[in-house]
PDB file of C-alpha atoms and ligand atoms in Angstrom:
ATOM      1  CA  MET A   1      83.986 114.296  65.549  1.00  0.00           C
ATOM      2  CA  ASN A   2      81.329 111.572  65.169  1.00  0.00           C
ATOM      3  CA  LEU A   3      80.431 110.198  68.497  1.00  0.00           C
ATOM      4  CA  ASP A   4      77.527 107.873  67.375  1.00  0.00           C
ATOM      5  CA  LYS A   5      80.051 105.105  67.233  1.00  0.00           C
ATOM      6  CA  LYS A   6      81.428 103.727  70.463  1.00  0.00           C
ATOM      7  CA  LEU A   7      84.915 104.710  70.981  1.00  0.00           C
ATOM      8  CA  ILE A   8      87.294 102.216  72.346  1.00  0.00           C
ATOM      9  CA  TYR A   9      90.516 103.580  73.536  1.00  0.00           C
ATOM     10  CA  ALA A  10      92.050 100.279  75.078  1.00  0.00           C
ATOM     11  CA  PRO A  11      92.300  97.157  73.158  1.00  0.00           C
ATOM     12  CA  GLU A  12      91.517  94.066  75.047  1.00  0.00           C
ATOM     13  CA  THR A  13      94.469  92.374  73.588  1.00  0.00           C
ATOM     14  CA  TYR A  14      96.816  94.420  75.650  1.00  0.00           C
ATOM     15  CA  GLN A  15      98.396  92.167  78.298  1.00  0.00           C
ATOM     16  CA  TYR A  16     100.673  92.583  81.225  1.00  0.00           C
ATOM     17  CA  THR A  17     103.107  89.729  81.176  1.00  0.00           C
ATOM     18  CA  ASP A  18     106.720  91.298  82.014  1.00  0.00           C
ATOM     19  CA  HIS A  19     106.865  91.244  85.741  1.00  0.00           C
ATOM     20  CA  ALA A  20     105.423  89.795  89.094  1.00  0.00           C
ATOM     21  CA  LEU A  21     105.484  90.798  92.364  1.00  0.00           C
ATOM     22  CA  ASN A  22     105.216  88.114  95.280  1.00  0.00           C
ATOM     23  CA  GLU A  23     105.544  88.140  99.290  1.00  0.00           C
ATOM     24  CA  GLU A  24     108.846  86.466  99.152  1.00  0.00           C
ATOM     25  CA  GLU A  25     110.587  89.340  97.230  1.00  0.00           C
ATOM     26  CA  ILE A  26     108.876  92.410  98.449  1.00  0.00           C
ATOM     27  CA  GLU A  27     110.779  94.629 100.893  1.00  0.00           C
ATOM     28  CA  LYS A  28     109.575  94.407 104.521  1.00  0.00           C
ATOM     29  CA  ASP A  29     109.365  98.241 104.613  1.00  0.00           C
ATOM     30  CA  PRO A  30     107.033  99.734 102.293  1.00  0.00           C
ATOM     31  CA  PHE A  31     109.132 103.014 101.957  1.00  0.00           C
ATOM     32  CA  VAL A  32     112.320 100.818 100.801  1.00  0.00           C
ATOM     33  CA  GLN A  33     109.955  98.871  98.274  1.00  0.00           C
ATOM     34  CA  PHE A  34     108.494 102.567  96.914  1.00  0.00           C
ATOM     35  CA  ASN A  35     112.175 103.456  96.518  1.00  0.00           C
ATOM     36  CA  LYS A  36     113.150 100.417  94.564  1.00  0.00           C
ATOM     37  CA  TRP A  37     110.280 100.519  92.222  1.00  0.00           C
ATOM     38  CA  PHE A  38     110.796 104.339  92.050  1.00  0.00           C
ATOM     39  CA  LYS A  39     114.365 103.827  90.927  1.00  0.00           C
ATOM     40  CA  GLU A  40     113.391 101.161  88.453  1.00  0.00           C
ATOM     41  CA  ALA A  41     110.315 103.374  86.922  1.00  0.00           C
ATOM     42  CA  ASP A  42     112.017 104.397  83.564  1.00  0.00           C
ATOM     43  CA  ASP A  43     108.828 106.701  82.314  1.00  0.00           C
ATOM     44  CA  GLU A  44     109.399 110.277  81.388  1.00  0.00           C
ATOM     45  CA  ILE A  45     108.237 111.846  84.602  1.00  0.00           C
ATOM     46  CA  PRO A  46     108.244 108.931  87.059  1.00  0.00           C
ATOM     47  CA  GLU A  47     107.759 111.454  90.147  1.00  0.00           C
ATOM     48  CA  SER A  48     104.322 112.679  88.791  1.00  0.00           C
ATOM     49  CA  THR A  49     101.315 111.433  90.657  1.00  0.00           C
ATOM     50  CA  THR A  50      97.675 111.709  90.862  1.00  0.00           C
ATOM     51  CA  PHE A  51      97.108 113.726  94.259  1.00  0.00           C
ATOM     52  CA  SER A  52      93.627 113.438  95.446  1.00  0.00           C
ATOM     53  CA  THR A  53      91.866 115.432  98.274  1.00  0.00           C
ATOM     54  CA  VAL A  54      88.264 115.994  99.702  1.00  0.00           C
ATOM     55  CA  ARG A  55      86.154 118.747 100.924  1.00  0.00           C
ATOM     56  CA  LEU A  56      83.999 118.258 103.512  1.00  0.00           C
ATOM     57  CA  PRO A  57      81.084 118.332 104.728  1.00  0.00           C
ATOM     58  CA  GLU A  58      80.211 117.520 100.826  1.00  0.00           C
ATOM     59  CA  GLY A  59      82.680 114.986 100.532  1.00  0.00           C
ATOM     60  CA  ARG A  60      83.501 116.071  97.044  1.00  0.00           C
ATOM     61  CA  VAL A  61      86.695 114.757  95.771  1.00  0.00           C
ATOM     62  CA  SER A  62      89.172 116.488  93.529  1.00  0.00           C
ATOM     63  CA  SER A  63      92.380 115.183  91.919  1.00  0.00           C
ATOM     64  CA  ARG A  64      95.254 116.715  90.185  1.00  0.00           C
ATOM     65  CA  ILE A  65      98.906 115.776  88.993  1.00  0.00           C
ATOM     66  CA  VAL A  66     101.726 116.810  91.251  1.00  0.00           C
ATOM     67  CA  LEU A  67     105.395 115.995  91.429  1.00  0.00           C
ATOM     68  CA  LEU A  68     106.672 114.174  94.227  1.00  0.00           C
ATOM     69  CA  LYS A  69     109.839 116.037  95.681  1.00  0.00           C
ATOM     70  CA  GLU A  70     110.810 114.031  98.707  1.00  0.00           C
ATOM     71  CA  LEU A  71     110.512 110.695 100.454  1.00  0.00           C
ATOM     72  CA  ASP A  72     111.734 110.113 103.944  1.00  0.00           C
ATOM     73  CA  THR A  73     110.894 107.329 106.564  1.00  0.00           C
ATOM     74  CA  GLU A  74     107.728 109.216 107.228  1.00  0.00           C
ATOM     75  CA  GLY A  75     106.202 110.192 104.221  1.00  0.00           C
ATOM     76  CA  PHE A  76     105.758 111.429 100.633  1.00  0.00           C
ATOM     77  CA  VAL A  77     106.341 115.102 100.188  1.00  0.00           C
ATOM     78  CA  ILE A  78     104.773 117.492  97.464  1.00  0.00           C
ATOM     79  CA  TYR A  79     104.988 121.132  97.118  1.00  0.00           C
ATOM     80  CA  SER A  80     102.217 123.498  96.166  1.00  0.00           C
ATOM     81  CA  ASN A  81     100.332 126.964  97.236  1.00  0.00           C
ATOM     82  CA  TRP A  82      98.351 126.503 100.382  1.00  0.00           C
ATOM     83  CA  GLY A  83      96.779 129.551 100.114  1.00  0.00           C
ATOM     84  CA  THR A  84      94.570 129.839  97.214  1.00  0.00           C
ATOM     85  CA  SER A  85      94.417 126.565  95.471  1.00  0.00           C
ATOM     86  CA  LYS A  86      91.510 123.908  95.472  1.00  0.00           C
ATOM     87  CA  LYS A  87      93.816 121.384  97.505  1.00  0.00           C
ATOM     88  CA  SER A  88      94.456 124.110 100.149  1.00  0.00           C
ATOM     89  CA  LYS A  89      90.877 124.523 100.781  1.00  0.00           C
ATOM     90  CA  ASP A  90      90.308 120.826 100.779  1.00  0.00           C
ATOM     91  CA  PHE A  91      93.270 120.891 103.162  1.00  0.00           C
ATOM     92  CA  GLU A  92      91.352 122.897 105.967  1.00  0.00           C
ATOM     93  CA  THR A  93      88.463 120.758 105.800  1.00  0.00           C
ATOM     94  CA  CYS A  94      89.916 117.123 105.505  1.00  0.00           C
ATOM     95  CA  LYS A  95      93.386 115.713 106.165  1.00  0.00           C
ATOM     96  CA  TYR A  96      93.058 112.644 104.200  1.00  0.00           C
ATOM     97  CA  ALA A  97      94.555 112.383 100.864  1.00  0.00           C
ATOM     98  CA  SER A  98      95.961 109.877  98.337  1.00  0.00           C
ATOM     99  CA  LEU A  99      98.764 109.421  95.676  1.00  0.00           C
ATOM    100  CA  THR A 100      98.433 107.369  92.636  1.00  0.00           C
ATOM    101  CA  PHE A 101     101.609 106.469  90.726  1.00  0.00           C
ATOM    102  CA  PHE A 102     101.386 104.844  87.290  1.00  0.00           C
ATOM    103  CA  TRP A 103     104.675 103.547  85.578  1.00  0.00           C
ATOM    104  CA  LYS A 104     103.588 102.441  82.311  1.00  0.00           C
ATOM    105  CA  LYS A 105     106.816 100.784  80.914  1.00  0.00           C
ATOM    106  CA  LEU A 106     106.788  98.154  83.949  1.00  0.00           C
ATOM    107  CA  GLN A 107     103.241  97.861  84.124  1.00  0.00           C
ATOM    108  CA  ARG A 108     103.010  99.220  87.880  1.00  0.00           C
ATOM    109  CA  GLN A 109     100.794 101.092  89.923  1.00  0.00           C
ATOM    110  CA  VAL A 110     101.248 102.385  93.539  1.00  0.00           C
ATOM    111  CA  ARG A 111      98.770 103.836  95.579  1.00  0.00           C
ATOM    112  CA  VAL A 112      99.244 105.542  98.842  1.00  0.00           C
ATOM    113  CA  GLU A 113      96.465 106.772 101.286  1.00  0.00           C
ATOM    114  CA  GLY A 114      97.272 108.712 104.239  1.00  0.00           C
ATOM    115  CA  ILE A 115      97.160 111.955 106.138  1.00  0.00           C
ATOM    116  CA  MET A 116      98.441 115.367 105.175  1.00  0.00           C
ATOM    117  CA  ARG A 117     100.953 117.191 107.607  1.00  0.00           C
ATOM    118  CA  LYS A 118     102.285 120.714 106.626  1.00  0.00           C
ATOM    119  CA  VAL A 119     106.290 120.561 106.524  1.00  0.00           C
ATOM    120  CA  ASP A 120     107.986 123.195 108.272  1.00  0.00           C
ATOM    121  CA  TYR A 121     109.091 126.643 106.995  1.00  0.00           C
ATOM    122  CA  LYS A 122     112.618 125.532 107.064  1.00  0.00           C
ATOM    123  CA  GLN A 123     112.164 122.704 104.958  1.00  0.00           C
ATOM    124  CA  SER A 124     109.900 124.343 102.461  1.00  0.00           C
ATOM    125  CA  GLU A 125     112.594 127.088 102.100  1.00  0.00           C
ATOM    126  CA  GLU A 126     115.427 124.850 101.461  1.00  0.00           C
ATOM    127  CA  TYR A 127     113.406 123.097  98.503  1.00  0.00           C
ATOM    128  CA  PHE A 128     112.025 126.609  97.288  1.00  0.00           C
ATOM    129  CA  GLN A 129     115.818 127.562  97.022  1.00  0.00           C
ATOM    130  CA  THR A 130     116.237 124.825  94.596  1.00  0.00           C
ATOM    131  CA  ARG A 131     113.726 126.045  92.218  1.00  0.00           C
ATOM    132  CA  PRO A 132     114.828 128.336  88.947  1.00  0.00           C
ATOM    133  CA  ARG A 133     114.256 132.142  89.724  1.00  0.00           C
ATOM    134  CA  GLY A 134     111.459 132.334  87.319  1.00  0.00           C
ATOM    135  CA  SER A 135     109.581 129.535  89.386  1.00  0.00           C
ATOM    136  CA  ARG A 136     110.181 131.395  92.605  1.00  0.00           C
ATOM    137  CA  ILE A 137     108.739 134.656  91.158  1.00  0.00           C
ATOM    138  CA  GLY A 138     105.942 132.464  89.622  1.00  0.00           C
ATOM    139  CA  ALA A 139     104.931 131.008  92.903  1.00  0.00           C
ATOM    140  CA  TRP A 140     104.752 134.510  94.530  1.00  0.00           C
ATOM    141  CA  SER A 141     102.864 135.801  91.515  1.00  0.00           C
ATOM    142  CA  SER A 142     100.185 133.190  90.965  1.00  0.00           C
ATOM    143  CA  PRO A 143      96.847 133.145  93.248  1.00  0.00           C
ATOM    144  CA  GLN A 144      96.710 129.510  92.110  1.00  0.00           C
ATOM    145  CA  SER A 145      93.328 128.225  90.932  1.00  0.00           C
ATOM    146  CA  GLN A 146      91.650 131.649  91.535  1.00  0.00           C
ATOM    147  CA  VAL A 147      89.629 133.180  88.465  1.00  0.00           C
ATOM    148  CA  ILE A 148      91.766 135.755  86.715  1.00  0.00           C
ATOM    149  CA  GLU A 149      90.375 138.168  84.043  1.00  0.00           C
ATOM    150  CA  SER A 150      92.935 137.568  81.454  1.00  0.00           C
ATOM    151  CA  ARG A 151      96.590 136.223  81.010  1.00  0.00           C
ATOM    152  CA  GLN A 152      97.555 139.725  81.016  1.00  0.00           C
ATOM    153  CA  VAL A 153      96.504 139.812  84.946  1.00  0.00           C
ATOM    154  CA  LEU A 154      99.318 137.110  85.435  1.00  0.00           C
ATOM    155  CA  GLU A 155     101.946 138.623  83.158  1.00  0.00           C
ATOM    156  CA  ASP A 156     101.346 141.906  85.111  1.00  0.00           C
ATOM    157  CA  LEU A 157     101.928 140.226  88.427  1.00  0.00           C
ATOM    158  CA  VAL A 158     104.869 138.489  87.320  1.00  0.00           C
ATOM    159  CA  LYS A 159     106.292 141.829  85.966  1.00  0.00           C
ATOM    160  CA  SER A 160     105.875 143.923  89.434  1.00  0.00           C
ATOM    161  CA  ASN A 161     107.363 140.869  91.193  1.00  0.00           C
ATOM    162  CA  THR A 162     110.298 140.587  89.187  1.00  0.00           C
ATOM    163  CA  GLU A 163     110.764 144.557  89.374  1.00  0.00           C
ATOM    164  CA  LYS A 164     110.371 144.034  93.279  1.00  0.00           C
ATOM    165  CA  PHE A 165     112.824 141.386  93.375  1.00  0.00           C
ATOM    166  CA  GLY A 166     115.415 142.801  91.321  1.00  0.00           C
ATOM    167  CA  ASP A 167     117.850 140.720  89.311  1.00  0.00           C
ATOM    168  CA  ASN A 168     120.072 138.985  91.892  1.00  0.00           C
ATOM    169  CA  GLY A 169     118.200 139.774  95.128  1.00  0.00           C
ATOM    170  CA  ASP A 170     117.029 137.004  97.462  1.00  0.00           C
ATOM    171  CA  ILE A 171     113.466 135.442  96.866  1.00  0.00           C
ATOM    172  CA  GLN A 172     112.327 133.774 100.022  1.00  0.00           C
ATOM    173  CA  CYS A 173     109.698 131.147 100.048  1.00  0.00           C
ATOM    174  CA  PRO A 174     106.214 132.595 100.601  1.00  0.00           C
ATOM    175  CA  GLU A 175     104.141 131.672 103.826  1.00  0.00           C
ATOM    176  CA  PHE A 176     101.395 130.432 101.692  1.00  0.00           C
ATOM    177  CA  TRP A 177     103.830 128.083  99.713  1.00  0.00           C
ATOM    178  CA  GLY A 178     105.421 124.904 100.670  1.00  0.00           C
ATOM    179  CA  GLY A 179     105.478 121.213 101.323  1.00  0.00           C
ATOM    180  CA  ILE A 180     102.971 118.873 102.623  1.00  0.00           C
ATOM    181  CA  LYS A 181     103.803 115.371 103.934  1.00  0.00           C
ATOM    182  CA  ILE A 182     101.464 112.594 103.085  1.00  0.00           C
ATOM    183  CA  ILE A 183     101.868 110.241 106.071  1.00  0.00           C
ATOM    184  CA  PRO A 184     100.793 106.837 104.688  1.00  0.00           C
ATOM    185  CA  LEU A 185      98.230 104.465 106.400  1.00  0.00           C
ATOM    186  CA  GLU A 186      98.278 102.234 103.144  1.00  0.00           C
ATOM    187  CA  ILE A 187     100.566 101.759 100.384  1.00  0.00           C
ATOM    188  CA  GLU A 188      99.515  99.195  97.622  1.00  0.00           C
ATOM    189  CA  PHE A 189     101.968  97.944  95.048  1.00  0.00           C
ATOM    190  CA  TRP A 190     100.205  96.844  91.936  1.00  0.00           C
ATOM    191  CA  GLN A 191     102.001  94.576  89.279  1.00  0.00           C
ATOM    192  CA  GLY A 192     100.208  94.101  85.836  1.00  0.00           C
ATOM    193  CA  ARG A 193      99.804  90.074  85.262  1.00  0.00           C
ATOM    194  CA  ASP A 194      98.592  88.080  82.368  1.00  0.00           C
ATOM    195  CA  SER A 195      94.885  87.920  81.737  1.00  0.00           C
ATOM    196  CA  ARG A 196      94.192  90.811  84.123  1.00  0.00           C
ATOM    197  CA  LEU A 197      95.398  88.482  87.202  1.00  0.00           C
ATOM    198  CA  HIS A 198      97.546  91.226  88.555  1.00  0.00           C
ATOM    199  CA  ASP A 199      99.442  90.979  91.661  1.00  0.00           C
ATOM    200  CA  ARG A 200      98.450  93.561  94.648  1.00  0.00           C
ATOM    201  CA  LEU A 201     100.466  93.498  97.781  1.00  0.00           C
ATOM    202  CA  THR A 202      99.479  96.176 100.410  1.00  0.00           C
ATOM    203  CA  PHE A 203     100.784  97.411 103.525  1.00  0.00           C
ATOM    204  CA  VAL A 204      98.125  98.712 105.986  1.00  0.00           C
ATOM    205  CA  ARG A 205      98.556 100.020 109.562  1.00  0.00           C
ATOM    206  CA  ASP A 206      95.943 101.822 111.697  1.00  0.00           C
ATOM    207  CA  ASP A 207      98.276 104.692 112.650  1.00  0.00           C
ATOM    208  CA  GLU A 208     101.821 105.992 112.367  1.00  0.00           C
ATOM    209  CA  SER A 209     103.055 104.267 115.445  1.00  0.00           C
ATOM    210  CA  GLN A 210     101.521 100.742 114.163  1.00  0.00           C
ATOM    211  CA  PRO A 211     103.603  98.273 112.580  1.00  0.00           C
ATOM    212  CA  TRP A 212     102.812  97.380 108.930  1.00  0.00           C
ATOM    213  CA  LYS A 213     100.686  94.452 107.882  1.00  0.00           C
ATOM    214  CA  LEU A 214     101.121  93.107 104.638  1.00  0.00           C
ATOM    215  CA  ASN A 215      97.856  91.700 102.634  1.00  0.00           C
ATOM    216  CA  ARG A 216      97.341  90.414  99.283  1.00  0.00           C
ATOM    217  CA  LEU A 217      94.091  91.617  97.498  1.00  0.00           C
ATOM    218  CA  ALA A 218      92.363  90.040  94.435  1.00  0.00           C
ATOM    219  CA  PRO A 219      92.924  91.671  91.358  1.00  0.00           C
TER     220      PRO A 219
HETATM  221  C1  LIG B 301     103.186 117.190  85.161  1.00  0.00           C
HETATM  222  C2  LIG B 301     102.514 118.397  86.078  1.00  0.00           C
HETATM  223  C3  LIG B 301     103.299 118.447  87.178  1.00  0.00           C
HETATM  224  C4  LIG B 301     102.634 119.496  88.352  1.00  0.00           C
HETATM  225  N1  LIG B 301     103.233 119.508  89.330  1.00  0.00           N
HETATM  226  C5  LIG B 301     102.623 120.458  90.345  1.00  0.00           C
HETATM  227  C6  LIG B 301     103.162 120.555  91.651  1.00  0.00           C
HETATM  228  O1  LIG B 301     104.174 120.034  92.011  1.00  0.00           O
HETATM  229  N2  LIG B 301     102.566 121.124  92.454  1.00  0.00           N
HETATM  230  C7  LIG B 301     101.421 121.922  92.158  1.00  0.00           C
HETATM  231  O2  LIG B 301     100.774 122.786  93.053  1.00  0.00           O
HETATM  232  N3  LIG B 301     100.772 121.728  90.786  1.00  0.00           N
HETATM  233  C8  LIG B 301     101.405 121.064  90.147  1.00  0.00           C
HETATM  234  N4  LIG B 301     100.769 120.880  88.865  1.00  0.00           N
HETATM  235  C9  LIG B 301      99.654 121.629  88.474  1.00  0.00           C
HETATM  236  C10 LIG B 301      98.493 121.001  89.258  1.00  0.00           C
HETATM  237  O3  LIG B 301      97.944 119.864  88.251  1.00  0.00           O
HETATM  238  C11 LIG B 301      97.174 121.722  89.291  1.00  0.00           C
HETATM  239  O4  LIG B 301      96.856 122.448  88.219  1.00  0.00           O
HETATM  240  C12 LIG B 301      97.430 122.906  90.412  1.00  0.00           C
HETATM  241  O5  LIG B 301      98.280 122.475  91.495  1.00  0.00           O
HETATM  242  C13 LIG B 301      96.214 123.467  90.985  1.00  0.00           C
HETATM  243  O6  LIG B 301      95.169 122.573  91.459  1.00  0.00           O
HETATM  244  P1  LIG B 301      94.092 122.817  92.789  1.00  0.00           P
HETATM  245  O7  LIG B 301      93.601 123.871  92.393  1.00  0.00           O
HETATM  246  O8  LIG B 301      93.185 121.509  92.419  1.00  0.00           O
HETATM  247  O9  LIG B 301      94.634 122.563  94.060  1.00  0.00           O
HETATM  248  C14 LIG B 301     101.388 120.153  87.869  1.00  0.00           C
HETATM  249  C15 LIG B 301     100.782 119.751  86.869  1.00  0.00           C
HETATM  250  C16 LIG B 301     101.584 118.694  85.829  1.00  0.00           C
HETATM  251  C17 LIG B 301     100.612 118.444  84.565  1.00  0.00           C
END
């Protein structure tokens, strides 16, 4: 590939003209508003979201795609490995995190910033049991984000766990695996508009016990 020439990935002509978001129509409760947009999102994996965490004391940021699995009146729940992954090491040093959803077809973005809290084992176990058997064995087998010598190392771990659990036996949720709830302090609803004059309405609060305040931000 010749990189001498400047690469332009997004034509300037692309416009966001289909929808609008205003103070009159937005729901008073950001969780209700999120739910409404989530249901309307018709992208292929609407629950996929960029999850960012921070490692202190350096303040180094790391992002990855995860899937939103639950939403209740407290926050957004995602599931992962909390023993070896990068996000788990970040969690030990800093509880702040963000989620960024992008729903291309409706030209919408939602940004969530908040505080991570582990969900209890019972809730994680309930979700874990909904996963296919192969994924449950996978969770036990993968030292997520650790360096491994080869693909074979992983396959061997899966093989020995498959033998250990047998064909039909129970596979319980590992202690190192489970849900994290992001309790939001800010939720921004971004609707693409013509000439890049987008609508941005953001709910903010200082902590969980405070009522939400709604602000409009310049695009
Ligand atoms: C579409 C998609 C969905 C994913 N969903 C999850 C998920 O729900 N949980 C998870 O731990 N990793 C998920 N991953 C893998 C993560 O992006 C990442 O590789 C992994 O969590 C390790 O990240 P970390 O070491 O930065 O913590 C997903 C990846 C993609 C592309």
